[in-house]
Amino acid sequence: MRRQRLVILFCFVVALFLQSAAQAQLSEEYADWAEGPEAWLLTKKEKKEWEKISTDAQAERFIELFWARRNPEPNASFNSFKAEWESKVRFADENFGYANHRGALSDRGRVLLLLGRPEGRDLRGGDQVPSPAGATDADAAVGRTDIWVYEAANLPKEFKAKGGRLLFVFYEERTDSNNFALDRSNRESFKGMSSLARAPEVYLLHPNLTEVPKPISVAGASPASAAHLAWLEGGAAPFDDIVIVMSELGVKDDVSRPLWLHFELPPDAPPLDLIVGRVTDSGGEVVSNFEMPAAPLEGQYGSVYHLSFSLEEGSYTVDFVGAAKDAPQVNQSFEAEVSAVPEDGTWMSPLWLGLSATPNREAKLGDAFTIGGWHLMPISGPELQRSSEIAYFGFVVRPALNEEGAVKLRAKVQLTRDGKPLGRPLIMPLDSSHMFGDLHMFGNSIGLTALPEAGPYDFEFEVTETVSETTSARALAIQITE
């Protein structure tokens, strides 16, 4: 029996030595990667695969595939899950670190990274701290207690979280040390710990992915064929001089901002059946190409086509061709600057103005000009009829709450003509809808029938989150016709 134990011990030591030897060949950039925050996401299978990594090239490929398997849209060049993860890592490091220990590797960091920000939190001072379950009076905690609460129903169903809530109780090692340990001893902790253990499998969206997909920046598109890409170099197309092209930075979640494209052709243009494009970064490198069936919509002047691009922060050139029956009808290029939602504080999106907003409950956040369950048709020209309405929509991230714990918004609309205000501004409270996490949306509309006569007018729309006084505004010059 003793010899058998020695053999087992010897095999374990050899395996550990081989693993250490393999990892020792990695550069500093990769050697400790699996000891960082990403360790919370590694599945058991991936841990074994990482132990066999022996070169930087293998490590780089492993990490790229690691993130691609967790990308909600693996063909997209922008990985929204990775961006949100990195944002939470920064927050955890800044708020939960202690001594020389990273906050993202602490107990609170792990819970934040895997479950997000708690829906309820109670940070108690040292004089209010109860003893952990099973502790004697002499063992009573001398630091603070941080209690986090999650509603089980609001977690993805794959967590299999049962009951009304998940409770995490963290006890500080000593006063003001910021070293909080998760209490794993009480019954309430068991459900939470089970959810944490499931998280690596929950976030592994594409376990069978063996190669990193080539990025396609437009959801629902396919890689463009060489023959169709040649259209981009084909010179002018029939409707190039009269097509209306508008681009906006939209909102997909409380981190990422897709690039939205609206282009509009006149009524005499044939309906497009294919859109082909290419995205190039500031260094001239092709980020992605795509082709997709065209889906025309009715716009202000003619047929409208909407596209949404998922891109990382940076500067880009977007080239696209719209074709009908294999004949290019429009060949356009525009420059775009993509930025992310700021990491801290209350942030409001631009206000998007439109002539109509159509309910579309099947649309996904991030789809072009989709705000909540509404698809907005942007105003593409100055001529509006007096019977029209102007709809305005937007998002607010991390709104400050009032004393009742509610989000309060205020809308103000000022109308001027020839530089002179027409009466006092219209000021009204504005409702918001909670989407998920820190993301909220709002929307409203204003009719034009009360305008005194036809002619030119200027509107100033302004929405303010009243606690932090964060404001977003947009001006609109219009020509009213009867």
GROMACS .gro file of C-alpha atoms in nm:
model
  482
    1MET     CA    1   0.000   0.000   0.000
    2ARG     CA    2   0.282   0.236   0.092
    3ARG     CA    3   0.458   0.163  -0.239
    4GLN     CA    4   0.137   0.237  -0.429
    5ARG     CA    5   0.106   0.572  -0.255
    6LEU     CA    6   0.469   0.651  -0.343
    7VAL     CA    7   0.403   0.570  -0.709
    8ILE     CA    8   0.096   0.796  -0.714
    9LEU     CA    9   0.291   1.074  -0.545
   10PHE     CA   10   0.577   1.030  -0.792
   11CYS     CA   11   0.340   1.053  -1.091
   12PHE     CA   12   0.180   1.368  -0.946
   13VAL     CA   13   0.520   1.533  -0.897
   14VAL     CA   14   0.627   1.442  -1.252
   15ALA     CA   15   0.302   1.583  -1.395
   16LEU     CA   16   0.345   1.902  -1.194
   17PHE     CA   17   0.706   1.932  -1.312
   18LEU     CA   18   0.608   1.885  -1.678
   19GLN     CA   19   0.334   2.144  -1.644
   20SER     CA   20   0.574   2.393  -1.483
   21ALA     CA   21   0.835   2.324  -1.750
   22ALA     CA   22   0.584   2.388  -2.028
   23GLN     CA   23   0.461   2.711  -1.873
   24ALA     CA   24   0.820   2.824  -1.810
   25GLN     CA   25   0.869   2.852  -2.188
   26LEU     CA   26   0.602   3.122  -2.213
   27SER     CA   27   0.691   3.490  -2.213
   28GLU     CA   28   0.587   3.716  -1.927
   29GLU     CA   29   0.286   3.830  -2.134
   30TYR     CA   30   0.128   3.484  -2.122
   31ALA     CA   31   0.289   3.290  -1.836
   32ASP     CA   32   0.046   3.407  -1.568
   33TRP     CA   33  -0.262   3.455  -1.786
   34ALA     CA   34  -0.454   3.164  -1.629
   35GLU     CA   35  -0.382   3.305  -1.283
   36GLY     CA   36  -0.560   3.631  -1.363
   37PRO     CA   37  -0.932   3.719  -1.358
   38GLU     CA   38  -0.996   3.497  -1.662
   39ALA     CA   39  -0.938   3.198  -1.431
   40TRP     CA   40  -1.295   3.252  -1.305
   41LEU     CA   41  -1.419   3.168  -1.657
   42LEU     CA   42  -1.200   2.870  -1.743
   43THR     CA   43  -1.385   2.539  -1.765
   44LYS     CA   44  -1.219   2.222  -1.637
   45LYS     CA   45  -1.151   2.115  -1.995
   46GLU     CA   46  -0.992   2.448  -2.080
   47LYS     CA   47  -0.771   2.435  -1.772
   48LYS     CA   48  -0.630   2.102  -1.890
   49GLU     CA   49  -0.578   2.243  -2.239
   50TRP     CA   50  -0.394   2.547  -2.100
   51GLU     CA   51  -0.160   2.327  -1.897
   52LYS     CA   52  -0.031   2.182  -2.226
   53ILE     CA   53   0.049   2.523  -2.377
   54SER     CA   54   0.423   2.563  -2.429
   55THR     CA   55   0.473   2.848  -2.680
   56ASP     CA   56   0.355   3.206  -2.709
   57ALA     CA   57   0.191   3.128  -3.043
   58GLN     CA   58  -0.013   2.848  -2.884
   59ALA     CA   59  -0.106   3.075  -2.593
   60GLU     CA   60  -0.217   3.355  -2.826
   61ARG     CA   61  -0.435   3.117  -3.029
   62PHE     CA   62  -0.583   2.967  -2.710
   63ILE     CA   63  -0.676   3.311  -2.572
   64GLU     CA   64  -0.828   3.427  -2.901
   65LEU     CA   65  -1.038   3.111  -2.916
   66PHE     CA   66  -1.123   3.146  -2.545
   67TRP     CA   67  -1.289   3.485  -2.609
   68ALA     CA   68  -1.445   3.380  -2.941
   69ARG     CA   69  -1.624   3.095  -2.764
   70ARG     CA   70  -1.784   3.351  -2.533
   71ASN     CA   71  -1.867   3.613  -2.795
   72PRO     CA   72  -2.246   3.648  -2.834
   73GLU     CA   73  -2.177   3.715  -3.203
   74PRO     CA   74  -1.863   3.514  -3.285
   75ASN     CA   75  -1.843   3.657  -3.638
   76ALA     CA   76  -1.850   4.015  -3.511
   77SER     CA   77  -1.523   4.203  -3.484
   78PHE     CA   78  -1.642   4.351  -3.153
   79ASN     CA   79  -1.685   4.112  -2.859
   80SER     CA   80  -1.939   4.274  -2.627
   81PHE     CA   81  -1.888   4.008  -2.358
   82LYS     CA   82  -1.510   4.072  -2.350
   83ALA     CA   83  -1.562   4.449  -2.337
   84GLU     CA   84  -1.804   4.420  -2.046
   85TRP     CA   85  -1.571   4.175  -1.869
   86GLU     CA   86  -1.275   4.413  -1.898
   87SER     CA   87  -1.488   4.699  -1.768
   88LYS     CA   88  -1.585   4.495  -1.460
   89VAL     CA   89  -1.222   4.390  -1.408
   90ARG     CA   90  -1.117   4.756  -1.399
   91PHE     CA   91  -1.394   4.839  -1.153
   92ALA     CA   92  -1.304   4.547  -0.926
   93ASP     CA   93  -0.933   4.633  -0.928
   94GLU     CA   94  -1.008   4.995  -0.841
   95ASN     CA   95  -1.257   4.921  -0.561
   96PHE     CA   96  -1.185   4.578  -0.410
   97GLY     CA   97  -0.805   4.562  -0.403
   98TYR     CA   98  -0.611   4.536  -0.076
   99ALA     CA   99  -0.240   4.534   0.009
  100ASN     CA  100  -0.079   4.387  -0.305
  101HIS     CA  101  -0.383   4.179  -0.397
  102ARG     CA  102  -0.583   4.258  -0.712
  103GLY     CA  103  -0.947   4.342  -0.653
  104ALA     CA  104  -1.053   4.131  -0.953
  105LEU     CA  105  -0.904   3.824  -0.780
  106SER     CA  106  -1.082   3.886  -0.450
  107ASP     CA  107  -1.404   3.715  -0.343
  108ARG     CA  108  -1.606   4.025  -0.420
  109GLY     CA  109  -1.428   4.057  -0.753
  110ARG     CA  110  -1.522   3.702  -0.848
  111VAL     CA  111  -1.890   3.754  -0.770
  112LEU     CA  112  -1.900   4.086  -0.955
  113LEU     CA  113  -1.732   3.940  -1.263
  114LEU     CA  114  -1.952   3.632  -1.283
  115LEU     CA  115  -2.289   3.774  -1.175
  116GLY     CA  116  -2.259   4.147  -1.239
  117ARG     CA  117  -2.342   4.430  -1.001
  118PRO     CA  118  -2.574   4.329  -0.718
  119GLU     CA  119  -2.933   4.446  -0.725
  120GLY     CA  120  -2.919   4.515  -0.353
  121ARG     CA  121  -2.621   4.598  -0.135
  122ASP     CA  122  -2.580   4.670   0.237
  123LEU     CA  123  -2.236   4.779   0.362
  124ARG     CA  124  -2.238   4.786   0.741
  125GLY     CA  125  -1.986   4.941   0.980
  126GLY     CA  126  -1.774   4.735   1.218
  127ASP     CA  127  -1.993   4.805   1.522
  128GLN     CA  128  -2.293   4.652   1.343
  129VAL     CA  129  -2.123   4.336   1.219
  130PRO     CA  130  -2.267   3.999   1.326
  131SER     CA  131  -2.037   3.703   1.377
  132PRO     CA  132  -2.009   3.447   1.096
  133ALA     CA  133  -2.214   3.132   1.141
  134GLY     CA  134  -2.049   2.898   1.389
  135ALA     CA  135  -1.808   3.158   1.530
  136THR     CA  136  -1.768   3.230   1.900
  137ASP     CA  137  -1.782   3.575   2.054
  138ALA     CA  138  -1.403   3.578   2.062
  139ASP     CA  139  -1.396   3.516   1.686
  140ALA     CA  140  -1.641   3.796   1.606
  141ALA     CA  141  -1.552   3.996   1.294
  142VAL     CA  142  -1.391   4.330   1.370
  143GLY     CA  143  -1.427   4.484   1.024
  144ARG     CA  144  -1.725   4.565   0.810
  145THR     CA  145  -1.983   4.341   0.645
  146ASP     CA  146  -2.075   4.376   0.278
  147ILE     CA  147  -2.401   4.202   0.182
  148TRP     CA  148  -2.492   4.154  -0.185
  149VAL     CA  149  -2.833   4.041  -0.309
  150TYR     CA  150  -2.928   3.912  -0.655
  151GLU     CA  151  -3.276   3.826  -0.776
  152ALA     CA  152  -3.257   3.467  -0.902
  153ALA     CA  153  -3.521   3.533  -1.168
  154ASN     CA  154  -3.306   3.803  -1.329
  155LEU     CA  155  -3.007   3.574  -1.390
  156PRO     CA  156  -2.978   3.378  -1.715
  157LYS     CA  157  -3.182   3.059  -1.689
  158GLU     CA  158  -2.866   2.852  -1.746
  159PHE     CA  159  -2.758   2.937  -1.391
  160LYS     CA  160  -3.051   2.728  -1.267
  161ALA     CA  161  -3.081   2.963  -0.971
  162LYS     CA  162  -3.383   2.863  -0.766
  163GLY     CA  163  -3.573   3.058  -0.504
  164GLY     CA  164  -3.626   3.427  -0.471
  165ARG     CA  165  -3.272   3.555  -0.427
  166LEU     CA  166  -2.904   3.481  -0.399
  167LEU     CA  167  -2.728   3.622  -0.094
  168PHE     CA  168  -2.353   3.679  -0.059
  169VAL     CA  169  -2.212   3.795   0.274
  170PHE     CA  170  -1.853   3.922   0.286
  171TYR     CA  171  -1.668   3.985   0.615
  172GLU     CA  172  -1.375   4.223   0.637
  173GLU     CA  173  -1.061   4.075   0.791
  174ARG     CA  174  -0.998   4.387   0.996
  175THR     CA  175  -1.134   4.739   0.997
  176ASP     CA  176  -1.053   4.940   0.686
  177SER     CA  177  -0.832   4.668   0.536
  178ASN     CA  178  -1.071   4.626   0.238
  179ASN     CA  179  -0.992   4.253   0.256
  180PHE     CA  180  -1.337   4.093   0.246
  181ALA     CA  181  -1.383   3.716   0.254
  182LEU     CA  182  -1.701   3.545   0.138
  183ASP     CA  183  -1.883   3.358   0.414
  184ARG     CA  184  -1.934   3.010   0.270
  185SER     CA  185  -2.067   2.856   0.590
  186ASN     CA  186  -2.433   2.963   0.601
  187ARG     CA  187  -2.716   2.795   0.410
  188GLU     CA  188  -2.795   3.110   0.212
  189SER     CA  189  -2.448   3.092   0.057
  190PHE     CA  190  -2.497   2.747  -0.098
  191LYS     CA  191  -2.724   2.869  -0.381
  192GLY     CA  192  -2.487   3.151  -0.462
  193MET     CA  193  -2.183   2.925  -0.465
  194SER     CA  194  -2.364   2.682  -0.696
  195SER     CA  195  -2.433   2.966  -0.940
  196LEU     CA  196  -2.069   3.076  -0.932
  197ALA     CA  197  -1.959   2.718  -1.005
  198ARG     CA  198  -2.190   2.701  -1.309
  199ALA     CA  199  -2.073   3.034  -1.452
  200PRO     CA  200  -1.784   2.900  -1.666
  201GLU     CA  201  -2.023   2.670  -1.852
  202VAL     CA  202  -2.299   2.934  -1.870
  203TYR     CA  203  -2.075   3.184  -2.047
  204LEU     CA  204  -1.926   2.924  -2.282
  205LEU     CA  205  -2.164   2.999  -2.568
  206HIS     CA  206  -1.982   2.814  -2.846
  207PRO     CA  207  -1.803   2.513  -2.688
  208ASN     CA  208  -1.751   2.336  -3.021
  209LEU     CA  209  -1.572   2.629  -3.185
  210THR     CA  210  -1.225   2.514  -3.292
  211GLU     CA  211  -1.119   2.812  -3.504
  212VAL     CA  212  -1.158   3.185  -3.447
  213PRO     CA  213  -1.417   3.299  -3.704
  214LYS     CA  214  -1.324   3.567  -3.949
  215PRO     CA  215  -1.501   3.880  -3.830
  216ILE     CA  216  -1.814   4.003  -4.003
  217SER     CA  217  -1.898   4.344  -3.866
  218VAL     CA  218  -2.268   4.336  -3.963
  219ALA     CA  219  -2.496   4.096  -3.779
  220GLY     CA  220  -2.673   3.850  -4.008
  221ALA     CA  221  -2.427   3.901  -4.295
  222SER     CA  222  -2.188   3.659  -4.466
  223PRO     CA  223  -1.833   3.707  -4.598
  224ALA     CA  224  -1.847   3.888  -4.930
  225SER     CA  225  -1.748   3.706  -5.248
  226ALA     CA  226  -1.454   3.833  -5.452
  227ALA     CA  227  -1.687   3.916  -5.741
  228HIS     CA  228  -1.911   4.130  -5.520
  229LEU     CA  229  -1.616   4.301  -5.348
  230ALA     CA  230  -1.499   4.407  -5.693
  231TRP     CA  231  -1.808   4.630  -5.710
  232LEU     CA  232  -1.648   4.855  -5.446
  233GLU     CA  233  -1.375   4.942  -5.696
  234GLY     CA  234  -1.618   4.985  -5.984
  235GLY     CA  235  -1.653   5.362  -5.967
  236ALA     CA  236  -1.970   5.572  -5.964
  237ALA     CA  237  -2.316   5.418  -5.955
  238PRO     CA  238  -2.645   5.569  -6.088
  239PHE     CA  239  -2.782   5.705  -5.759
  240ASP     CA  240  -2.457   5.818  -5.591
  241ASP     CA  241  -2.540   6.188  -5.623
  242ILE     CA  242  -2.888   6.173  -5.469
  243VAL     CA  243  -2.860   5.900  -5.205
  244ILE     CA  244  -2.899   6.023  -4.844
  245VAL     CA  245  -2.639   5.866  -4.611
  246MET     CA  246  -2.646   5.916  -4.233
  247SER     CA  247  -2.446   5.736  -3.964
  248GLU     CA  248  -2.485   5.745  -3.587
  249LEU     CA  249  -2.323   5.576  -3.290
  250GLY     CA  250  -2.594   5.372  -3.126
  251VAL     CA  251  -2.617   5.176  -2.802
  252LYS     CA  252  -2.619   4.799  -2.761
  253ASP     CA  253  -2.573   4.763  -2.385
  254ASP     CA  254  -2.420   4.959  -2.099
  255VAL     CA  255  -2.069   4.920  -2.250
  256SER     CA  256  -2.066   4.895  -2.629
  257ARG     CA  257  -2.183   5.129  -2.905
  258PRO     CA  258  -2.250   4.991  -3.254
  259LEU     CA  259  -2.224   5.206  -3.564
  260TRP     CA  260  -2.566   5.258  -3.722
  261LEU     CA  261  -2.605   5.331  -4.095
  262HIS     CA  262  -2.913   5.480  -4.262
  263PHE     CA  263  -2.917   5.530  -4.638
  264GLU     CA  264  -3.217   5.635  -4.844
  265LEU     CA  265  -3.283   5.611  -5.216
  266PRO     CA  266  -3.550   5.804  -5.412
  267PRO     CA  267  -3.876   5.637  -5.517
  268ASP     CA  268  -3.757   5.588  -5.876
  269ALA     CA  269  -3.458   5.376  -5.766
  270PRO     CA  270  -3.505   5.001  -5.809
  271PRO     CA  271  -3.540   4.810  -5.480
  272LEU     CA  272  -3.203   4.674  -5.372
  273ASP     CA  273  -3.162   4.301  -5.320
  274LEU     CA  274  -2.799   4.289  -5.196
  275ILE     CA  275  -2.571   4.511  -4.987
  276VAL     CA  276  -2.195   4.452  -4.994
  277GLY     CA  277  -1.937   4.631  -4.786
  278ARG     CA  278  -1.590   4.656  -4.639
  279VAL     CA  279  -1.462   4.812  -4.316
  280THR     CA  280  -1.105   4.944  -4.299
  281ASP     CA  281  -0.928   5.074  -3.988
  282SER     CA  282  -0.716   5.390  -3.961
  283GLY     CA  283  -0.404   5.194  -4.056
  284GLY     CA  284  -0.557   5.080  -4.384
  285GLU     CA  285  -0.608   4.721  -4.270
  286VAL     CA  286  -0.935   4.554  -4.369
  287VAL     CA  287  -1.123   4.475  -4.049
  288SER     CA  288  -1.407   4.288  -4.216
  289ASN     CA  289  -1.615   4.253  -4.529
  290PHE     CA  290  -1.974   4.144  -4.566
  291GLU     CA  291  -2.270   4.088  -4.793
  292MET     CA  292  -2.633   4.049  -4.698
  293PRO     CA  293  -2.983   4.055  -4.847
  294ALA     CA  294  -3.130   4.405  -4.858
  295ALA     CA  295  -3.445   4.474  -4.656
  296PRO     CA  296  -3.608   4.799  -4.776
  297LEU     CA  297  -3.813   5.014  -4.541
  298GLU     CA  298  -4.042   5.308  -4.617
  299GLY     CA  299  -3.862   5.632  -4.535
  300GLN     CA  300  -3.933   6.002  -4.556
  301TYR     CA  301  -3.846   6.031  -4.927
  302GLY     CA  302  -3.805   5.678  -5.057
  303SER     CA  303  -3.664   5.335  -4.971
  304VAL     CA  304  -3.449   5.313  -4.658
  305TYR     CA  305  -3.189   5.052  -4.563
  306HIS     CA  306  -3.051   5.011  -4.211
  307LEU     CA  307  -2.730   4.836  -4.104
  308SER     CA  308  -2.562   4.798  -3.764
  309PHE     CA  309  -2.184   4.747  -3.736
  310SER     CA  310  -2.021   4.594  -3.425
  311LEU     CA  311  -1.672   4.747  -3.405
  312GLU     CA  312  -1.411   4.811  -3.139
  313GLU     CA  313  -1.315   5.167  -3.048
  314GLY     CA  314  -1.126   5.342  -3.325
  315SER     CA  315  -1.145   5.523  -3.658
  316TYR     CA  316  -1.283   5.346  -3.964
  317THR     CA  317  -1.368   5.386  -4.330
  318VAL     CA  318  -1.685   5.208  -4.440
  319ASP     CA  319  -1.739   5.137  -4.810
  320PHE     CA  320  -2.064   4.984  -4.931
  321VAL     CA  321  -2.251   4.905  -5.250
  322GLY     CA  322  -2.625   4.850  -5.289
  323ALA     CA  323  -2.714   4.634  -5.587
  324ALA     CA  324  -3.029   4.534  -5.772
  325LYS     CA  325  -3.021   4.227  -5.997
  326ASP     CA  326  -2.638   4.218  -5.989
  327ALA     CA  327  -2.612   4.582  -6.094
  328PRO     CA  328  -2.469   4.836  -5.843
  329GLN     CA  329  -2.710   5.125  -5.785
  330VAL     CA  330  -2.517   5.312  -5.516
  331ASN     CA  331  -2.147   5.305  -5.424
  332GLN     CA  332  -2.061   5.506  -5.114
  333SER     CA  333  -1.784   5.560  -4.857
  334PHE     CA  334  -1.788   5.739  -4.521
  335GLU     CA  335  -1.562   5.788  -4.219
  336ALA     CA  336  -1.668   5.691  -3.866
  337GLU     CA  337  -1.526   5.724  -3.516
  338VAL     CA  338  -1.639   5.453  -3.273
  339SER     CA  339  -1.620   5.506  -2.896
  340ALA     CA  340  -1.745   5.313  -2.594
  341VAL     CA  341  -1.981   5.413  -2.315
  342PRO     CA  342  -1.776   5.584  -2.039
  343GLU     CA  343  -1.694   5.350  -1.751
  344ASP     CA  344  -1.809   5.570  -1.463
  345GLY     CA  345  -2.084   5.816  -1.381
  346THR     CA  346  -2.418   5.884  -1.542
  347TRP     CA  347  -2.405   5.890  -1.922
  348MET     CA  348  -2.675   5.980  -2.174
  349SER     CA  349  -2.678   5.881  -2.538
  350PRO     CA  350  -2.742   6.128  -2.818
  351LEU     CA  351  -3.107   6.201  -2.880
  352TRP     CA  352  -3.235   6.031  -3.194
  353LEU     CA  353  -3.512   6.213  -3.380
  354GLY     CA  354  -3.756   6.048  -3.618
  355LEU     CA  355  -4.087   6.087  -3.795
  356SER     CA  356  -4.217   5.758  -3.668
  357ALA     CA  357  -4.133   5.481  -3.425
  358THR     CA  358  -4.268   5.136  -3.502
  359PRO     CA  359  -4.307   4.869  -3.233
  360ASN     CA  360  -4.082   4.571  -3.302
  361ARG     CA  361  -4.061   4.336  -3.006
  362GLU     CA  362  -3.840   4.092  -3.197
  363ALA     CA  363  -3.568   4.349  -3.262
  364LYS     CA  364  -3.249   4.318  -3.057
  365LEU     CA  365  -3.072   4.595  -2.874
  366GLY     CA  366  -2.796   4.716  -3.102
  367ASP     CA  367  -3.001   4.675  -3.420
  368ALA     CA  368  -2.987   4.994  -3.624
  369PHE     CA  369  -3.207   5.269  -3.478
  370THR     CA  370  -3.372   5.028  -3.236
  371ILE     CA  371  -3.442   5.170  -2.889
  372GLY     CA  372  -3.599   4.914  -2.661
  373GLY     CA  373  -3.883   4.758  -2.857
  374TRP     CA  374  -3.911   5.050  -3.099
  375HIS     CA  375  -3.760   5.098  -3.443
  376LEU     CA  376  -3.710   5.467  -3.523
  377MET     CA  377  -3.722   5.606  -3.877
  378PRO     CA  378  -3.479   5.902  -3.864
  379ILE     CA  379  -3.568   6.239  -4.013
  380SER     CA  380  -3.361   6.256  -4.332
  381GLY     CA  381  -3.470   6.594  -4.470
  382PRO     CA  382  -3.605   6.931  -4.351
  383GLU     CA  383  -3.951   6.925  -4.510
  384LEU     CA  384  -4.222   6.812  -4.266
  385GLN     CA  385  -4.598   6.840  -4.284
  386ARG     CA  386  -4.797   7.006  -4.005
  387SER     CA  387  -4.975   6.675  -3.947
  388SER     CA  388  -4.644   6.510  -3.858
  389GLU     CA  389  -4.505   6.417  -3.517
  390ILE     CA  390  -4.139   6.423  -3.414
  391ALA     CA  391  -4.040   6.128  -3.200
  392TYR     CA  392  -3.729   6.147  -2.981
  393PHE     CA  393  -3.557   5.857  -2.806
  394GLY     CA  394  -3.241   5.784  -2.612
  395PHE     CA  395  -3.065   5.582  -2.344
  396VAL     CA  396  -2.926   5.663  -2.001
  397VAL     CA  397  -2.658   5.451  -1.832
  398ARG     CA  398  -2.606   5.443  -1.456
  399PRO     CA  399  -2.869   5.709  -1.377
  400ALA     CA  400  -2.854   5.860  -1.031
  401LEU     CA  401  -3.159   5.771  -0.822
  402ASN     CA  402  -3.366   6.014  -0.621
  403GLU     CA  403  -3.460   5.966  -0.253
  404GLU     CA  404  -3.735   5.723  -0.354
  405GLY     CA  405  -3.486   5.514  -0.550
  406ALA     CA  406  -3.642   5.611  -0.886
  407VAL     CA  407  -3.497   5.744  -1.211
  408LYS     CA  408  -3.625   6.094  -1.286
  409LEU     CA  409  -3.594   6.252  -1.629
  410ARG     CA  410  -3.708   6.591  -1.756
  411ALA     CA  411  -3.771   6.682  -2.120
  412LYS     CA  412  -3.756   7.036  -2.254
  413VAL     CA  413  -3.853   7.143  -2.606
  414GLN     CA  414  -3.784   7.498  -2.722
  415LEU     CA  415  -3.928   7.625  -3.052
  416THR     CA  416  -3.781   7.932  -3.227
  417ARG     CA  417  -3.838   8.114  -3.554
  418ASP     CA  418  -3.601   8.369  -3.706
  419GLY     CA  419  -3.390   8.335  -3.391
  420LYS     CA  420  -3.678   8.435  -3.160
  421PRO     CA  421  -3.836   8.193  -2.909
  422LEU     CA  422  -4.202   8.118  -2.975
  423GLY     CA  423  -4.333   8.122  -2.621
  424ARG     CA  424  -4.186   7.945  -2.321
  425PRO     CA  425  -4.016   7.607  -2.358
  426LEU     CA  426  -4.234   7.302  -2.309
  427ILE     CA  427  -4.106   7.124  -1.996
  428MET     CA  428  -4.243   6.789  -1.883
  429PRO     CA  429  -4.141   6.481  -1.681
  430LEU     CA  430  -4.025   6.190  -1.892
  431ASP     CA  431  -4.070   5.823  -1.809
  432SER     CA  432  -3.790   5.569  -1.855
  433SER     CA  433  -3.785   5.192  -1.887
  434HIS     CA  434  -3.520   4.971  -1.729
  435MET     CA  435  -3.370   4.744  -1.995
  436PHE     CA  436  -3.111   4.546  -1.794
  437GLY     CA  437  -2.808   4.613  -1.578
  438ASP     CA  438  -2.738   4.987  -1.572
  439LEU     CA  439  -2.917   5.056  -1.902
  440HIS     CA  440  -3.244   5.251  -1.923
  441MET     CA  441  -3.430   5.388  -2.228
  442PHE     CA  442  -3.670   5.679  -2.277
  443GLY     CA  443  -3.884   5.817  -2.556
  444ASN     CA  444  -4.160   6.062  -2.635
  445SER     CA  445  -4.306   6.260  -2.927
  446ILE     CA  446  -4.438   6.607  -3.003
  447GLY     CA  447  -4.701   6.703  -3.260
  448LEU     CA  448  -4.664   6.988  -3.508
  449THR     CA  449  -5.033   7.071  -3.565
  450ALA     CA  450  -5.019   7.359  -3.316
  451LEU     CA  451  -4.761   7.553  -3.519
  452PRO     CA  452  -4.913   7.886  -3.628
  453GLU     CA  453  -4.826   7.864  -3.999
  454ALA     CA  454  -4.605   7.700  -4.259
  455GLY     CA  455  -4.243   7.807  -4.283
  456PRO     CA  456  -3.902   7.751  -4.122
  457TYR     CA  457  -3.870   7.658  -3.755
  458ASP     CA  458  -3.592   7.551  -3.522
  459PHE     CA  459  -3.639   7.297  -3.243
  460GLU     CA  460  -3.410   7.231  -2.947
  461PHE     CA  461  -3.475   6.901  -2.771
  462GLU     CA  462  -3.315   6.847  -2.431
  463VAL     CA  463  -3.346   6.557  -2.184
  464THR     CA  464  -3.197   6.581  -1.834
  465GLU     CA  465  -3.150   6.321  -1.561
  466THR     CA  466  -3.253   6.546  -1.275
  467VAL     CA  467  -3.040   6.407  -0.990
  468SER     CA  468  -2.700   6.422  -1.158
  469GLU     CA  469  -2.815   6.697  -1.400
  470THR     CA  470  -2.666   6.496  -1.690
  471THR     CA  471  -2.812   6.633  -2.015
  472SER     CA  472  -2.837   6.533  -2.379
  473ALA     CA  473  -2.961   6.780  -2.642
  474ARG     CA  474  -3.022   6.793  -3.015
  475ALA     CA  475  -3.123   7.073  -3.252
  476LEU     CA  476  -3.343   7.035  -3.559
  477ALA     CA  477  -3.415   7.287  -3.837
  478ILE     CA  478  -3.732   7.210  -4.033
  479GLN     CA  479  -3.951   7.358  -4.305
  480ILE     CA  480  -4.321   7.310  -4.232
  481THR     CA  481  -4.548   7.252  -4.530
  482GLU     CA  482  -4.926   7.232  -4.533
   0.00000   0.00000   0.00000
